[in-house]
C-alpha cells in the first residue's frame, strides 16, 4: 500500500531539512516527509567545522559571495539576491540560534556545537509535523502526469512535489541520469597535497602566508599555508584544490607546485632585500634569524636548500648562493604526489548539470515537480561556510516556489 504526501524530500541532510521546514512554515497544511536512507539524519552537519558547524560566512554582498564558488558562480547570483548570508543569520535567530563571526569571517553558533543546529532542525520539524522516515533507501523513481511514485526498500510513496537533496550520492545521480538529466562526473574538491621533500621534513605545524601556483596552469592562490606530516595544507592549498578540482584530477594529482613563501614579494625585490641584509648584518650568520615573517625553522631549511652552510656569514654570501636563496624563497618547486582528504570537510565537484535547472525555482527544466537543493547539483565552494550557504539558499527558493504553485 502506497503512502501519499504533498511534498517528499529525498535526503535528511542540511539542504533537505531546511527545505522541509521552510515549506511547512509557509504552508502548515501541506503533508511533508523526509526520506533518509541511513540510520540517522544530519550526520554531515554533526561533523562539519570540527563539530562546531560552520553555518555560513560573513560575506553579505551577493556579487562578492559568488566568487567563493568554483562551480556555480554565475548561477547563484540571482538566488543570493533573494536569500543571502544576512538572511541565514536572521533565519537562525528567529529559530533561537544565535551565530557569531570569527576573525576569518566564518560563522558558528555561539554554543560552538553542531548539536545546536541539529536540535534546531529536529525541533522545528517536529513542531511543524514534518515526518522523518529513516532507513528508506530509494530504489526507483517514476513520473506520471500528476505525481511522483517513489519506491524504497520498504515502501512505495506518492507525491506531487519531489525535492532531491541527496548530496553526492552516486546511486541517485545514476537514477537521475536514467531519467534524462546530465550528470557532471564527480571528482574530489577541497583536498590537501601529498609532498615528500627534504625542505619540509620535520617542519610539521609550521605555517606562512604564501602564494602558490600549479606549474603549467592558471591555478594560483594566496593565504596561509600549513606544512603537515604528509605535505601541505591550509587555505592557500585548499583554494587551489577547489578551483583545480577537475584539472588536478586529470593530472592524477601529479604536478609541480611553485611556492612563494614571501607571498607578494617578487624575486627582484627579494634579491634587493637580501643584498641590503648582506650589508647590514655582514658579520652575522645567515641562519641565525629569519628576516621574514615566518618561523626560523623554515628559514633555516630554505637557507640549507640554497646550498649555504650553517656557519656562513652574510658578508660571505656569493652571487650564486644569493640567487639560489632568492629562488627558494620566491619560487620553490615541490613535487606533488597524490592528495589527502581535508578532515571531514569532504566536498565533491560534480552533479546535476546547472543548465538543466531553473534557478528562480530550483525546479528541473524537464522533469516537472522535481526540485534540487544542495550538493546534488554541480555546485561547490571553498571551505568557510559557503557550501552550507548554498544549501540554505537553494532550500529557501525551492520551498517558496513549491508553496506558491
Coordinates of C-alpha atoms in Angstrom, one line a residue:
X1 CA 0.0 0.0 0.0
X2 CA 1.4 3.4 -1.0
X3 CA 1.8 6.4 1.3
X4 CA 0.8 9.8 -0.1
X5 CA 2.4 13.2 0.7
X6 CA 2.1 16.7 -0.7
X7 CA 5.9 17.0 -0.7
X8 CA 8.7 14.5 -0.3
X9 CA 12.3 15.5 0.4
X10 CA 14.8 12.8 -0.6
X11 CA 17.7 13.2 1.8
X12 CA 17.9 14.0 5.5
X13 CA 20.8 16.4 5.4
X14 CA 21.2 20.2 5.8
X15 CA 19.5 21.1 2.5
X16 CA 16.7 18.6 2.9
X17 CA 15.7 19.8 6.4
X18 CA 16.0 23.5 5.6
X19 CA 13.7 23.0 2.6
X20 CA 11.2 21.0 4.5
X21 CA 11.0 23.5 7.4
X22 CA 10.6 26.4 5.1
X23 CA 7.8 24.7 3.1
X24 CA 6.0 23.8 6.4
X25 CA 6.3 27.3 7.8
X26 CA 4.9 28.8 4.6
X27 CA 2.0 26.4 4.3
X28 CA 1.3 24.4 7.5
X29 CA -1.4 22.4 5.8
X30 CA 0.9 20.5 3.5
X31 CA 1.8 16.9 4.4
X32 CA 5.6 16.7 4.2
X33 CA 8.0 13.8 4.6
X34 CA 11.8 13.5 4.6
X35 CA 13.2 10.2 3.4
X36 CA 16.6 9.3 4.7
X37 CA 18.4 6.1 3.6
X38 CA 20.7 6.0 6.7
X39 CA 20.0 5.3 10.4
X40 CA 20.5 9.0 11.4
X41 CA 19.9 12.4 9.9
X42 CA 22.1 15.5 9.6
X43 CA 25.3 13.4 10.0
X44 CA 27.4 15.8 7.9
X45 CA 26.1 18.7 10.0
X46 CA 27.3 16.9 13.1
X47 CA 31.0 16.7 12.0
X48 CA 31.2 19.9 10.0
X49 CA 33.5 22.6 11.2
X50 CA 35.2 20.3 13.6
X51 CA 31.9 19.5 15.3
X52 CA 31.0 23.2 15.6
X53 CA 29.1 23.6 12.3
X54 CA 30.3 26.4 10.1
X55 CA 26.8 27.7 9.3
X56 CA 27.7 30.5 6.8
X57 CA 30.2 33.2 6.1
X58 CA 30.1 36.9 6.9
X59 CA 30.1 38.0 3.3
X60 CA 26.8 39.9 2.7
X61 CA 27.1 41.1 -0.9
X62 CA 25.8 38.6 -3.4
X63 CA 28.3 39.7 -6.1
X64 CA 31.2 39.1 -3.7
X65 CA 29.8 35.9 -2.2
X66 CA 29.5 34.1 -5.6
X67 CA 33.3 34.4 -6.1
X68 CA 33.9 31.7 -3.5
X69 CA 32.2 29.1 -5.7
X70 CA 34.4 27.4 -8.4
X71 CA 31.3 25.8 -9.8
X72 CA 28.0 27.8 -9.5
X73 CA 29.3 31.4 -9.5
X74 CA 27.1 32.5 -12.4
X75 CA 24.0 30.6 -11.4
X76 CA 24.0 31.6 -7.7
X77 CA 23.9 35.4 -8.3
X78 CA 20.1 35.5 -8.6
X79 CA 19.5 33.1 -5.7
X80 CA 21.8 35.0 -3.4
X81 CA 20.0 38.2 -4.2
X82 CA 16.9 36.5 -2.8
X83 CA 18.4 34.7 0.2
X84 CA 22.0 35.6 1.3
X85 CA 24.2 35.2 4.4
X86 CA 22.3 38.0 6.3
X87 CA 19.0 36.2 5.7
X88 CA 20.6 33.0 7.1
X89 CA 21.6 34.8 10.3
X90 CA 18.1 36.2 10.6
X91 CA 16.5 32.8 10.0
X92 CA 18.5 31.1 12.7
X93 CA 18.0 33.9 15.2
X94 CA 14.3 33.6 14.6
X95 CA 14.6 29.9 15.4
X96 CA 16.5 30.5 18.6
X97 CA 20.1 30.1 17.3
X98 CA 22.5 33.0 17.7
X99 CA 25.5 33.0 15.4
X100 CA 28.9 34.6 15.9
X101 CA 31.5 35.8 13.4
X102 CA 35.1 34.7 13.8
X103 CA 38.2 36.6 12.6
X104 CA 38.3 34.9 9.3
X105 CA 34.7 35.6 8.5
X106 CA 33.4 32.1 9.3
X107 CA 30.2 32.0 11.3
X108 CA 29.3 29.4 14.0
X109 CA 26.6 29.0 16.6
X110 CA 27.6 30.8 19.8
X111 CA 27.5 27.4 21.6
X112 CA 30.3 26.2 19.3
X113 CA 28.3 23.0 18.9
X114 CA 26.8 21.5 15.8
X115 CA 24.2 19.8 18.0
X116 CA 22.6 23.3 18.4
X117 CA 21.9 23.3 14.6
X118 CA 20.7 19.7 14.7
X119 CA 18.4 20.3 17.6
X120 CA 17.0 23.5 15.9
X121 CA 16.1 21.5 12.7
X122 CA 14.7 18.5 14.6
X123 CA 12.6 20.7 17.0
X124 CA 11.2 22.8 14.1
X125 CA 10.4 19.7 12.1
X126 CA 8.6 18.1 15.0
X127 CA 6.7 21.2 15.8
X128 CA 5.6 21.6 12.1
X129 CA 4.6 18.0 11.7
X130 CA 7.3 17.1 9.1
X131 CA 7.6 13.3 9.1
X132 CA 11.2 12.0 9.2
X133 CA 11.4 8.5 7.8
X134 CA 14.8 6.7 8.2
X135 CA 16.1 3.6 6.6
X136 CA 14.2 4.5 3.4
X137 CA 16.7 3.9 0.5
X138 CA 15.2 5.0 -2.8
X139 CA 15.2 2.2 -5.4
X140 CA 13.3 3.8 -8.2
X141 CA 11.5 6.9 -9.3
X142 CA 8.6 7.1 -11.7
X143 CA 6.8 10.2 -13.0
X144 CA 3.2 10.1 -14.0
X145 CA 1.1 13.1 -15.4
X146 CA 0.1 14.1 -11.9
X147 CA 2.6 12.8 -9.3
X148 CA 5.8 11.1 -8.5
X149 CA 6.0 7.4 -7.4
X150 CA 9.0 6.6 -5.2
X151 CA 9.8 3.0 -4.4
X152 CA 12.2 2.5 -1.4
X153 CA 13.5 -0.7 0.1
X154 CA 10.5 -0.7 2.5
X155 CA 7.6 1.3 1.0
X156 CA 6.0 3.0 -2.0
X157 CA 5.4 6.7 -1.7
X158 CA 3.3 9.1 -3.9
X159 CA 3.8 12.8 -4.0
X160 CA 3.1 15.8 -6.2
X161 CA 6.4 17.5 -5.4
X162 CA 9.8 15.8 -5.0
X163 CA 12.9 17.6 -3.7
X164 CA 16.2 15.9 -4.4
X165 CA 18.5 16.8 -1.6
X166 CA 20.6 13.6 -1.8
X167 CA 24.0 15.2 -1.8
X168 CA 26.9 13.5 -3.6
X169 CA 25.2 10.1 -3.8
X170 CA 26.3 8.2 -7.0
X171 CA 23.3 5.9 -6.9
X172 CA 20.9 8.9 -7.1
X173 CA 22.9 10.6 -9.8
X174 CA 22.7 7.4 -11.8
X175 CA 18.9 7.3 -11.3
X176 CA 18.6 11.0 -12.5
X177 CA 20.8 10.2 -15.5
X178 CA 18.5 7.4 -16.5
X179 CA 15.6 9.9 -16.3
X180 CA 17.5 12.2 -18.8
X181 CA 19.4 14.6 -16.6
X182 CA 23.0 15.2 -17.5
X183 CA 25.4 14.5 -14.6
X184 CA 28.8 16.1 -14.5
X185 CA 31.1 13.3 -13.3
X186 CA 32.1 13.8 -9.7
X187 CA 35.7 14.5 -8.7
X188 CA 37.0 15.4 -5.2
X189 CA 37.4 19.0 -4.2
X190 CA 38.9 20.6 -1.1
X191 CA 41.9 18.3 -0.5
X192 CA 45.5 18.7 0.7
X193 CA 48.7 17.9 -1.3
X194 CA 51.0 15.0 -0.6
X195 CA 54.6 16.2 -0.8
X196 CA 57.7 14.4 0.4
X197 CA 60.6 16.9 0.3
X198 CA 63.7 17.4 2.5
X199 CA 62.9 21.1 2.8
X200 CA 59.7 20.4 4.7
X201 CA 60.8 17.3 6.6
X202 CA 60.4 17.8 10.4
X203 CA 58.6 21.1 9.9
X204 CA 55.1 19.8 10.7
X205 CA 52.9 22.6 12.1
X206 CA 54.9 25.4 10.6
X207 CA 52.8 27.9 8.6
X208 CA 53.4 31.0 6.5
X209 CA 51.4 33.4 4.4
X210 CA 52.4 32.3 0.9
X211 CA 51.3 32.3 -2.7
X212 CA 51.1 29.1 -4.6
X213 CA 50.8 28.2 -8.3
X214 CA 50.4 24.9 -10.2
X215 CA 53.2 24.9 -12.8
X216 CA 51.9 25.0 -16.4
X217 CA 48.4 26.1 -15.4
X218 CA 46.5 29.2 -14.5
X219 CA 45.8 27.8 -11.0
X220 CA 47.1 30.0 -8.2
X221 CA 46.0 31.2 -4.7
X222 CA 47.4 33.0 -1.7
X223 CA 46.9 32.8 2.0
X224 CA 48.0 30.7 5.0
X225 CA 50.0 27.6 4.0
X226 CA 50.5 24.9 6.6
X227 CA 53.2 22.2 6.5
X228 CA 51.9 18.8 7.6
X229 CA 53.5 15.4 8.1
X230 CA 52.1 14.3 4.7
X231 CA 52.7 17.6 2.8
X232 CA 50.9 20.9 2.6
X233 CA 47.5 22.1 3.7
X234 CA 45.9 25.4 4.8
X235 CA 43.6 27.8 2.9
X236 CA 46.0 28.6 0.1
X237 CA 46.2 24.9 -0.8
X238 CA 42.5 24.2 -0.4
X239 CA 41.6 27.1 -2.7
X240 CA 43.9 25.7 -5.4
X241 CA 42.4 22.2 -4.9
X242 CA 38.8 23.6 -5.2
X243 CA 39.4 25.7 -8.3
X244 CA 41.6 23.0 -9.8
X245 CA 39.4 20.0 -8.8
X246 CA 38.9 18.8 -12.4
X247 CA 42.2 19.8 -13.8
X248 CA 44.2 18.2 -11.0
X249 CA 42.1 15.0 -11.2
X250 CA 43.1 14.9 -14.9
X251 CA 46.7 15.1 -13.8
X252 CA 46.2 12.1 -11.5
X253 CA 47.3 14.5 -8.7
X254 CA 50.9 14.5 -10.1
X255 CA 52.2 18.0 -10.7
X256 CA 54.7 20.7 -9.6
X257 CA 53.7 23.3 -7.1
X258 CA 55.5 26.6 -7.1
X259 CA 55.6 28.3 -3.7
X260 CA 56.5 31.9 -2.9
X261 CA 57.0 31.9 0.8
X262 CA 57.1 35.7 0.8
X263 CA 53.6 35.9 -0.8
X264 CA 53.6 39.3 -2.6
X265 CA 57.4 39.9 -2.7
X266 CA 58.8 39.0 -6.1
X267 CA 62.3 37.8 -7.0
X268 CA 63.7 41.2 -7.8
X269 CA 62.5 42.8 -4.6
X270 CA 63.7 39.8 -2.6
X271 CA 67.2 40.0 -4.1
X272 CA 67.4 43.7 -3.3
X273 CA 66.3 43.0 0.3
X274 CA 68.9 40.2 0.7
X275 CA 71.7 42.5 -0.6
X276 CA 70.7 45.0 2.0
X277 CA 70.8 42.4 4.7
X278 CA 74.2 41.3 3.4
X279 CA 75.5 44.8 4.1
X280 CA 73.6 45.5 7.4
X281 CA 74.4 42.1 9.0
X282 CA 77.7 41.4 7.4
X283 CA 79.2 39.6 10.4
X284 CA 76.1 37.7 11.5
X285 CA 75.4 34.1 10.4
X286 CA 72.7 33.8 7.7
X287 CA 70.8 31.0 9.5
X288 CA 70.6 32.8 12.8
X289 CA 67.4 34.7 12.3
X290 CA 64.6 34.9 9.7
X291 CA 64.3 38.4 8.3
X292 CA 60.8 37.5 7.0
X293 CA 57.5 36.9 8.8
X294 CA 57.7 33.1 9.1
X295 CA 59.3 30.7 11.6
X296 CA 63.1 30.5 11.8
X297 CA 63.0 26.7 11.2
X298 CA 61.5 27.3 7.8
X299 CA 64.1 30.0 7.1
X300 CA 67.0 27.6 8.1
X301 CA 65.6 24.9 5.9
X302 CA 65.4 27.2 2.8
X303 CA 68.9 28.6 3.5
X304 CA 70.2 25.0 3.7
X305 CA 68.4 24.1 0.4
X306 CA 70.1 27.1 -1.3
X307 CA 73.5 25.4 -0.5
X308 CA 74.5 27.8 2.2
X309 CA 76.5 26.2 5.1
X310 CA 75.2 26.8 8.6
X311 CA 78.2 28.8 9.7
X312 CA 78.1 31.1 6.6
X313 CA 78.0 34.9 7.5
X314 CA 76.0 37.4 5.4
X315 CA 79.2 39.0 4.1
X316 CA 80.4 35.6 2.8
X317 CA 77.3 35.0 0.6
X318 CA 78.4 34.8 -3.1
X319 CA 76.2 35.7 -6.0
X320 CA 75.3 32.1 -6.8
X321 CA 74.2 31.4 -3.2
X322 CA 72.2 34.7 -3.1
X323 CA 70.4 33.8 -6.3
X324 CA 69.7 30.2 -5.0
X325 CA 68.2 31.7 -1.8
X326 CA 66.0 34.1 -3.8
X327 CA 64.8 31.1 -5.8
X328 CA 64.0 29.0 -2.7
X329 CA 62.1 31.9 -1.1
X330 CA 60.1 33.1 -4.1
X331 CA 59.8 30.2 -6.4
X332 CA 60.4 26.9 -4.7
X333 CA 59.3 23.9 -6.8
X334 CA 57.7 21.0 -4.9
X335 CA 56.6 17.7 -6.5
X336 CA 53.0 16.8 -5.5
X337 CA 52.4 13.1 -5.5
X338 CA 48.7 12.5 -4.6
X339 CA 46.2 14.1 -2.3
X340 CA 44.6 13.6 1.1
X341 CA 41.0 14.4 2.2
X342 CA 40.8 17.6 4.2
X343 CA 39.5 16.5 7.7
X344 CA 35.8 15.6 7.4
X345 CA 35.1 18.6 5.1
X346 CA 34.9 16.3 2.1
X347 CA 33.3 18.1 -0.9
X348 CA 32.6 16.8 -4.4
X349 CA 32.8 18.8 -7.6
X350 CA 30.1 17.3 -9.9
X351 CA 26.4 16.6 -10.0
X352 CA 23.3 17.7 -11.9
X353 CA 24.3 20.0 -14.8
X354 CA 23.3 23.5 -13.8
X355 CA 22.0 24.3 -17.3
X356 CA 19.1 21.9 -16.7
X357 CA 17.8 23.7 -13.5
X358 CA 15.7 26.8 -13.3
X359 CA 17.4 28.9 -10.6
X360 CA 14.4 31.0 -10.0
X361 CA 12.5 28.0 -8.6
X362 CA 15.2 25.2 -8.3
X363 CA 13.0 23.0 -10.4
X364 CA 14.2 20.7 -13.1
X365 CA 13.7 22.2 -16.6
X366 CA 12.2 19.0 -18.0
X367 CA 11.0 16.9 -15.0
X368 CA 8.0 18.9 -13.7
X369 CA 7.6 18.7 -9.9
X370 CA 11.3 17.7 -9.2
X371 CA 13.5 20.3 -7.4
X372 CA 17.2 20.3 -6.5
X373 CA 18.9 21.6 -3.4
X374 CA 22.5 21.3 -2.0
X375 CA 25.3 19.2 -3.3
X376 CA 23.2 17.0 -5.7
X377 CA 23.9 20.0 -8.0
X378 CA 27.2 20.7 -9.7
X379 CA 27.9 23.5 -7.2
X380 CA 30.7 23.5 -4.7
X381 CA 32.7 26.1 -2.7
X382 CA 35.9 26.6 -0.8
X383 CA 35.9 25.9 2.9
X384 CA 34.4 28.6 5.2
X385 CA 30.6 28.0 5.4
X386 CA 29.9 28.6 1.7
X387 CA 28.7 25.1 0.9
X388 CA 26.1 25.4 3.7
X389 CA 25.0 28.8 2.4
X390 CA 24.3 27.2 -1.0
X391 CA 22.1 24.6 0.8
X392 CA 20.2 27.3 2.7
X393 CA 19.7 29.4 -0.3
X394 CA 18.6 26.6 -2.6
X395 CA 16.3 25.2 0.1
X396 CA 14.6 28.5 0.7
X397 CA 14.0 29.2 -3.0
X398 CA 12.7 25.6 -3.7
X399 CA 10.4 26.0 -0.7
X400 CA 8.9 29.3 -1.8
X401 CA 8.3 28.0 -5.3
X402 CA 6.7 24.8 -4.1
X403 CA 4.3 26.7 -1.8
X404 CA 3.4 29.3 -4.4
X405 CA 2.4 26.8 -7.0

